[in-house]
JSON list of C-alpha atoms in Angstrom, two decimals:
[
{"chain": "D", "resi": 17, "resn": "MET", "atom": "CA", "xyz": [-9.88, 12.52, -13.58]},
{"chain": "D", "resi": 18, "resn": "THR", "atom": "CA", "xyz": [-9.28, 8.87, -13.10]},
{"chain": "D", "resi": 19, "resn": "LYS", "atom": "CA", "xyz": [-11.04, 7.03, -10.12]},
{"chain": "D", "resi": 20, "resn": "ILE", "atom": "CA", "xyz": [-9.76, 4.03, -8.38]},
{"chain": "D", "resi": 21, "resn": "GLU", "atom": "CA", "xyz": [-11.70, 0.91, -9.20]},
{"chain": "D", "resi": 22, "resn": "ASN", "atom": "CA", "xyz": [-11.11, -2.71, -9.08]},
{"chain": "D", "resi": 23, "resn": "LEU", "atom": "CA", "xyz": [-8.38, -4.19, -11.04]},
{"chain": "D", "resi": 24, "resn": "SER", "atom": "CA", "xyz": [-6.64, -0.41, -11.39]},
{"chain": "D", "resi": 25, "resn": "ARG", "atom": "CA", "xyz": [-2.67, -0.36, -11.19]},
{"chain": "D", "resi": 26, "resn": "ILE", "atom": "CA", "xyz": [-2.22, 1.98, -8.66]},
{"chain": "D", "resi": 27, "resn": "PHE", "atom": "CA", "xyz": [1.08, 3.48, -7.99]},
{"chain": "D", "resi": 28, "resn": "LEU", "atom": "CA", "xyz": [1.82, 5.74, -4.79]},
{"chain": "D", "resi": 29, "resn": "SER", "atom": "CA", "xyz": [4.62, 8.03, -3.61]},
{"chain": "D", "resi": 30, "resn": "ILE", "atom": "CA", "xyz": [4.71, 7.89, 0.35]},
{"chain": "D", "resi": 31, "resn": "ARG", "atom": "CA", "xyz": [6.61, 9.95, 2.86]},
{"chain": "D", "resi": 32, "resn": "VAL", "atom": "CA", "xyz": [7.78, 8.29, 6.19]},
{"chain": "D", "resi": 33, "resn": "GLY", "atom": "CA", "xyz": [7.46, 9.77, 9.56]},
{"chain": "D", "resi": 34, "resn": "THR", "atom": "CA", "xyz": [7.44, 9.41, 13.34]},
{"chain": "D", "resi": 35, "resn": "SER", "atom": "CA", "xyz": [4.72, 12.39, 13.23]},
{"chain": "D", "resi": 36, "resn": "ALA", "atom": "CA", "xyz": [2.35, 13.82, 11.05]},
{"chain": "D", "resi": 37, "resn": "ASP", "atom": "CA", "xyz": [4.31, 16.88, 10.33]},
{"chain": "D", "resi": 38, "resn": "ALA", "atom": "CA", "xyz": [7.87, 15.26, 9.63]},
{"chain": "D", "resi": 39, "resn": "SER", "atom": "CA", "xyz": [8.80, 12.86, 7.01]},
{"chain": "D", "resi": 40, "resn": "ASP", "atom": "CA", "xyz": [12.03, 11.66, 9.04]},
{"chain": "D", "resi": 41, "resn": "LEU", "atom": "CA", "xyz": [12.06, 7.96, 8.13]},
{"chain": "D", "resi": 42, "resn": "SER", "atom": "CA", "xyz": [12.28, 8.75, 4.59]},
{"chain": "D", "resi": 43, "resn": "SER", "atom": "CA", "xyz": [14.42, 11.17, 2.65]},
{"chain": "D", "resi": 44, "resn": "GLU", "atom": "CA", "xyz": [13.00, 10.68, -0.29]},
{"chain": "D", "resi": 45, "resn": "PRO", "atom": "CA", "xyz": [9.21, 8.99, -0.79]},
{"chain": "D", "resi": 46, "resn": "ILE", "atom": "CA", "xyz": [8.69, 5.83, -1.53]},
{"chain": "D", "resi": 47, "resn": "LYS", "atom": "CA", "xyz": [7.64, 4.70, -4.58]},
{"chain": "D", "resi": 48, "resn": "SER", "atom": "CA", "xyz": [5.15, 1.72, -4.26]},
{"chain": "D", "resi": 49, "resn": "ASP", "atom": "CA", "xyz": [2.91, 0.24, -6.84]},
{"chain": "D", "resi": 50, "resn": "PHE", "atom": "CA", "xyz": [-0.14, -2.96, -6.58]},
{"chain": "D", "resi": 51, "resn": "ILE", "atom": "CA", "xyz": [-3.31, -3.55, -8.54]},
{"chain": "D", "resi": 52, "resn": "PHE", "atom": "CA", "xyz": [-6.29, -2.82, -6.50]},
{"chain": "D", "resi": 53, "resn": "GLY", "atom": "CA", "xyz": [-8.39, -5.66, -5.51]},
{"chain": "D", "resi": 54, "resn": "LEU", "atom": "CA", "xyz": [-6.94, -8.92, -5.95]},
{"chain": "D", "resi": 55, "resn": "GLY", "atom": "CA", "xyz": [-7.12, -9.99, -2.08]},
{"chain": "D", "resi": 56, "resn": "THR", "atom": "CA", "xyz": [-8.91, -13.30, -2.03]},
{"chain": "D", "resi": 57, "resn": "ALA", "atom": "CA", "xyz": [-10.49, -12.24, 1.13]},
{"chain": "D", "resi": 58, "resn": "GLY", "atom": "CA", "xyz": [-11.68, -7.91, -0.50]},
{"chain": "D", "resi": 59, "resn": "LEU", "atom": "CA", "xyz": [-10.30, -4.93, 0.07]},
{"chain": "D", "resi": 60, "resn": "THR", "atom": "CA", "xyz": [-7.59, -4.74, 2.69]},
{"chain": "D", "resi": 61, "resn": "PRO", "atom": "CA", "xyz": [-8.36, -1.81, 5.36]},
{"chain": "D", "resi": 62, "resn": "PHE", "atom": "CA", "xyz": [-5.45, -0.01, 3.00]},
{"chain": "D", "resi": 63, "resn": "GLU", "atom": "CA", "xyz": [-7.53, -0.17, 0.04]},
{"chain": "D", "resi": 64, "resn": "TYR", "atom": "CA", "xyz": [-10.52, 0.87, 1.60]},
{"chain": "D", "resi": 65, "resn": "GLU", "atom": "CA", "xyz": [-9.20, 4.09, 2.31]},
{"chain": "D", "resi": 66, "resn": "LEU", "atom": "CA", "xyz": [-7.91, 4.15, -0.97]},
{"chain": "D", "resi": 67, "resn": "SER", "atom": "CA", "xyz": [-11.22, 3.49, -2.74]},
{"chain": "D", "resi": 68, "resn": "GLU", "atom": "CA", "xyz": [-12.69, 5.98, -4.51]},
{"chain": "D", "resi": 69, "resn": "LYS", "atom": "CA", "xyz": [-10.01, 8.10, -4.59]},
{"chain": "D", "resi": 70, "resn": "SER", "atom": "CA", "xyz": [-8.64, 10.04, -7.90]},
{"chain": "D", "resi": 71, "resn": "GLU", "atom": "CA", "xyz": [-5.26, 10.51, -9.19]},
{"chain": "D", "resi": 72, "resn": "GLY", "atom": "CA", "xyz": [-3.36, 13.33, -7.21]},
{"chain": "D", "resi": 73, "resn": "ASP", "atom": "CA", "xyz": [-5.43, 12.53, -4.16]},
{"chain": "D", "resi": 74, "resn": "GLU", "atom": "CA", "xyz": [-3.80, 12.42, -0.86]},
{"chain": "D", "resi": 75, "resn": "LEU", "atom": "CA", "xyz": [-4.39, 11.10, 2.39]},
{"chain": "D", "resi": 76, "resn": "ASN", "atom": "CA", "xyz": [-2.44, 10.62, 5.53]},
{"chain": "D", "resi": 77, "resn": "LEU", "atom": "CA", "xyz": [-2.70, 7.68, 7.82]},
{"chain": "D", "resi": 78, "resn": "GLN", "atom": "CA", "xyz": [-1.34, 6.54, 11.44]},
{"chain": "D", "resi": 79, "resn": "ILE", "atom": "CA", "xyz": [-0.52, 2.91, 11.59]},
{"chain": "D", "resi": 80, "resn": "ARG", "atom": "CA", "xyz": [1.05, 1.31, 14.59]},
{"chain": "D", "resi": 81, "resn": "THR", "atom": "CA", "xyz": [3.76, -1.36, 13.98]},
{"chain": "D", "resi": 82, "resn": "GLU", "atom": "CA", "xyz": [1.88, -4.07, 15.29]},
{"chain": "D", "resi": 83, "resn": "ASP", "atom": "CA", "xyz": [-1.42, -3.35, 12.56]},
{"chain": "D", "resi": 84, "resn": "MET", "atom": "CA", "xyz": [0.78, -3.48, 9.74]},
{"chain": "D", "resi": 85, "resn": "PRO", "atom": "CA", "xyz": [0.07, -7.07, 8.88]},
{"chain": "D", "resi": 86, "resn": "GLN", "atom": "CA", "xyz": [-3.95, -6.30, 9.16]},
{"chain": "D", "resi": 87, "resn": "ILE", "atom": "CA", "xyz": [-3.89, -3.29, 7.41]},
{"chain": "D", "resi": 88, "resn": "PHE", "atom": "CA", "xyz": [-1.74, -4.06, 4.21]},
{"chain": "D", "resi": 89, "resn": "GLU", "atom": "CA", "xyz": [-2.65, -7.18, 4.63]},
{"chain": "D", "resi": 90, "resn": "HIS", "atom": "CA", "xyz": [-1.44, -9.31, 0.91]},
{"chain": "D", "resi": 91, "resn": "LEU", "atom": "CA", "xyz": [0.22, -5.77, -0.16]},
{"chain": "D", "resi": 92, "resn": "ARG", "atom": "CA", "xyz": [3.91, -4.62, -0.27]},
{"chain": "D", "resi": 93, "resn": "ILE", "atom": "CA", "xyz": [4.58, -1.66, 1.15]},
{"chain": "D", "resi": 94, "resn": "ALA", "atom": "CA", "xyz": [8.47, -1.76, 1.74]},
{"chain": "D", "resi": 95, "resn": "LEU", "atom": "CA", "xyz": [8.42, 0.80, 4.82]},
{"chain": "D", "resi": 96, "resn": "PRO", "atom": "CA", "xyz": [11.59, 1.43, 6.68]},
{"chain": "D", "resi": 97, "resn": "PRO", "atom": "CA", "xyz": [11.76, -0.60, 9.81]},
{"chain": "D", "resi": 98, "resn": "LEU", "atom": "CA", "xyz": [10.58, 1.36, 12.87]},
{"chain": "D", "resi": 99, "resn": "ALA", "atom": "CA", "xyz": [10.40, -0.27, 16.54]},
{"chain": "D", "resi": 100, "resn": "SER", "atom": "CA", "xyz": [7.15, -2.07, 18.06]},
{"chain": "D", "resi": 101, "resn": "GLY", "atom": "CA", "xyz": [5.08, -0.16, 20.26]},
{"chain": "D", "resi": 102, "resn": "ALA", "atom": "CA", "xyz": [5.36, 3.16, 17.71]},
{"chain": "D", "resi": 103, "resn": "SER", "atom": "CA", "xyz": [3.61, 4.47, 14.70]},
{"chain": "D", "resi": 104, "resn": "TYR", "atom": "CA", "xyz": [4.42, 5.53, 11.17]},
{"chain": "D", "resi": 105, "resn": "HIS", "atom": "CA", "xyz": [2.87, 8.52, 9.90]},
{"chain": "D", "resi": 106, "resn": "LEU", "atom": "CA", "xyz": [2.43, 8.58, 6.33]},
{"chain": "D", "resi": 107, "resn": "LYS", "atom": "CA", "xyz": [1.49, 10.75, 3.47]},
{"chain": "D", "resi": 108, "resn": "ILE", "atom": "CA", "xyz": [0.19, 9.04, 0.93]},
{"chain": "D", "resi": 109, "resn": "ARG", "atom": "CA", "xyz": [-0.14, 10.48, -2.74]},
{"chain": "D", "resi": 110, "resn": "ILE", "atom": "CA", "xyz": [-1.71, 8.50, -5.40]},
{"chain": "D", "resi": 111, "resn": "ASP", "atom": "CA", "xyz": [0.76, 9.50, -8.50]},
{"chain": "D", "resi": 112, "resn": "SER", "atom": "CA", "xyz": [-1.10, 7.54, -11.58]},
{"chain": "D", "resi": 113, "resn": "ILE", "atom": "CA", "xyz": [-4.12, 4.67, -11.63]},
{"chain": "D", "resi": 114, "resn": "SER", "atom": "CA", "xyz": [-4.06, 2.95, -15.03]},
{"chain": "D", "resi": 115, "resn": "LYS", "atom": "CA", "xyz": [-6.48, -0.21, -15.60]},
{"chain": "D", "resi": 116, "resn": "ALA", "atom": "CA", "xyz": [-3.78, -3.14, -15.14]},
{"chain": "D", "resi": 117, "resn": "SER", "atom": "CA", "xyz": [-3.43, -5.63, -18.11]},
{"chain": "D", "resi": 118, "resn": "ALA", "atom": "CA", "xyz": [-4.36, -9.01, -18.44]},
{"chain": "D", "resi": 119, "resn": "SER", "atom": "CA", "xyz": [-1.04, -10.33, -18.06]},
{"chain": "D", "resi": 120, "resn": "GLU", "atom": "CA", "xyz": [-0.27, -8.15, -15.15]},
{"chain": "D", "resi": 121, "resn": "VAL", "atom": "CA", "xyz": [-3.26, -9.02, -13.10]},
{"chain": "D", "resi": 122, "resn": "VAL", "atom": "CA", "xyz": [-2.09, -13.05, -14.15]},
{"chain": "D", "resi": 123, "resn": "LYS", "atom": "CA", "xyz": [1.18, -12.20, -12.98]},
{"chain": "D", "resi": 124, "resn": "ALA", "atom": "CA", "xyz": [0.09, -10.60, -9.01]},
{"chain": "D", "resi": 125, "resn": "MET", "atom": "CA", "xyz": [-1.97, -13.22, -8.59]},
{"chain": "D", "resi": 126, "resn": "ALA", "atom": "CA", "xyz": [0.39, -15.52, -8.89]},
{"chain": "D", "resi": 127, "resn": "GLU", "atom": "CA", "xyz": [2.57, -14.32, -6.64]},
{"chain": "D", "resi": 128, "resn": "LEU", "atom": "CA", "xyz": [-0.18, -14.21, -4.39]},
{"chain": "D", "resi": 129, "resn": "ALA", "atom": "CA", "xyz": [-0.70, -17.58, -4.74]},
{"chain": "D", "resi": 130, "resn": "GLY", "atom": "CA", "xyz": [2.80, -18.94, -4.86]},
{"chain": "D", "resi": 131, "resn": "CYS", "atom": "CA", "xyz": [3.23, -17.57, -0.99]},
{"chain": "D", "resi": 132, "resn": "GLY", "atom": "CA", "xyz": [0.02, -19.05, 0.32]},
{"chain": "D", "resi": 133, "resn": "GLY", "atom": "CA", "xyz": [0.26, -16.20, 3.39]},
{"chain": "D", "resi": 134, "resn": "HIS", "atom": "CA", "xyz": [3.04, -18.23, 5.25]},
{"chain": "D", "resi": 135, "resn": "ASP", "atom": "CA", "xyz": [6.05, -17.04, 6.20]},
{"chain": "D", "resi": 136, "resn": "CYS", "atom": "CA", "xyz": [8.07, -17.91, 3.42]},
{"chain": "D", "resi": 137, "resn": "GLY", "atom": "CA", "xyz": [11.05, -15.71, 3.13]},
{"chain": "D", "resi": 138, "resn": "CYS", "atom": "CA", "xyz": [10.34, -14.48, -0.30]},
{"chain": "D", "resi": 139, "resn": "GLY", "atom": "CA", "xyz": [10.53, -11.10, 0.69]},
{"chain": "D", "resi": 140, "resn": "CYS", "atom": "CA", "xyz": [6.53, -10.95, -1.16]},
{"chain": "D", "resi": 141, "resn": "GLY", "atom": "CA", "xyz": [4.58, -8.84, 1.77]},
{"chain": "D", "resi": 142, "resn": "GLY", "atom": "CA", "xyz": [2.49, -11.35, 2.15]},
{"chain": "D", "resi": 143, "resn": "CYS", "atom": "CA", "xyz": [4.08, -12.88, 4.63]},
{"chain": "D", "resi": 144, "resn": "GLU", "atom": "CA", "xyz": [6.50, -10.90, 6.76]},
{"chain": "D", "resi": 145, "resn": "HIS", "atom": "CA", "xyz": [5.73, -6.97, 6.97]},
{"chain": "D", "resi": 146, "resn": "HIS", "atom": "CA", "xyz": [8.15, -4.47, 7.88]}
]
């Protein structure tokens, strides 16, 4: 079974709800992928939750809307809008893990550097968190 390690490309399915037993914010799982461990400040809190996990593993997280920027940092996880002060209940499944190619790593790093961490409106997720 493939485990997550630095520079792994991770593909996730995320069910989103307003409570632990609901998926009322996403009719279908939200598909997301990213390269693990590219952040300039080290792993994000979300990446720490995923570390040492394997393909097929699942985890449940509850995240308050105001904590989204600190949890995901530069990662692009497109969640549906939710009122401030509310919490997302995420059911995350690791669909697959592969080794990122050198070109994928370079492209992802260029996208991170292009934003600079400010509110540029580019939709990269590093500036604005949904």
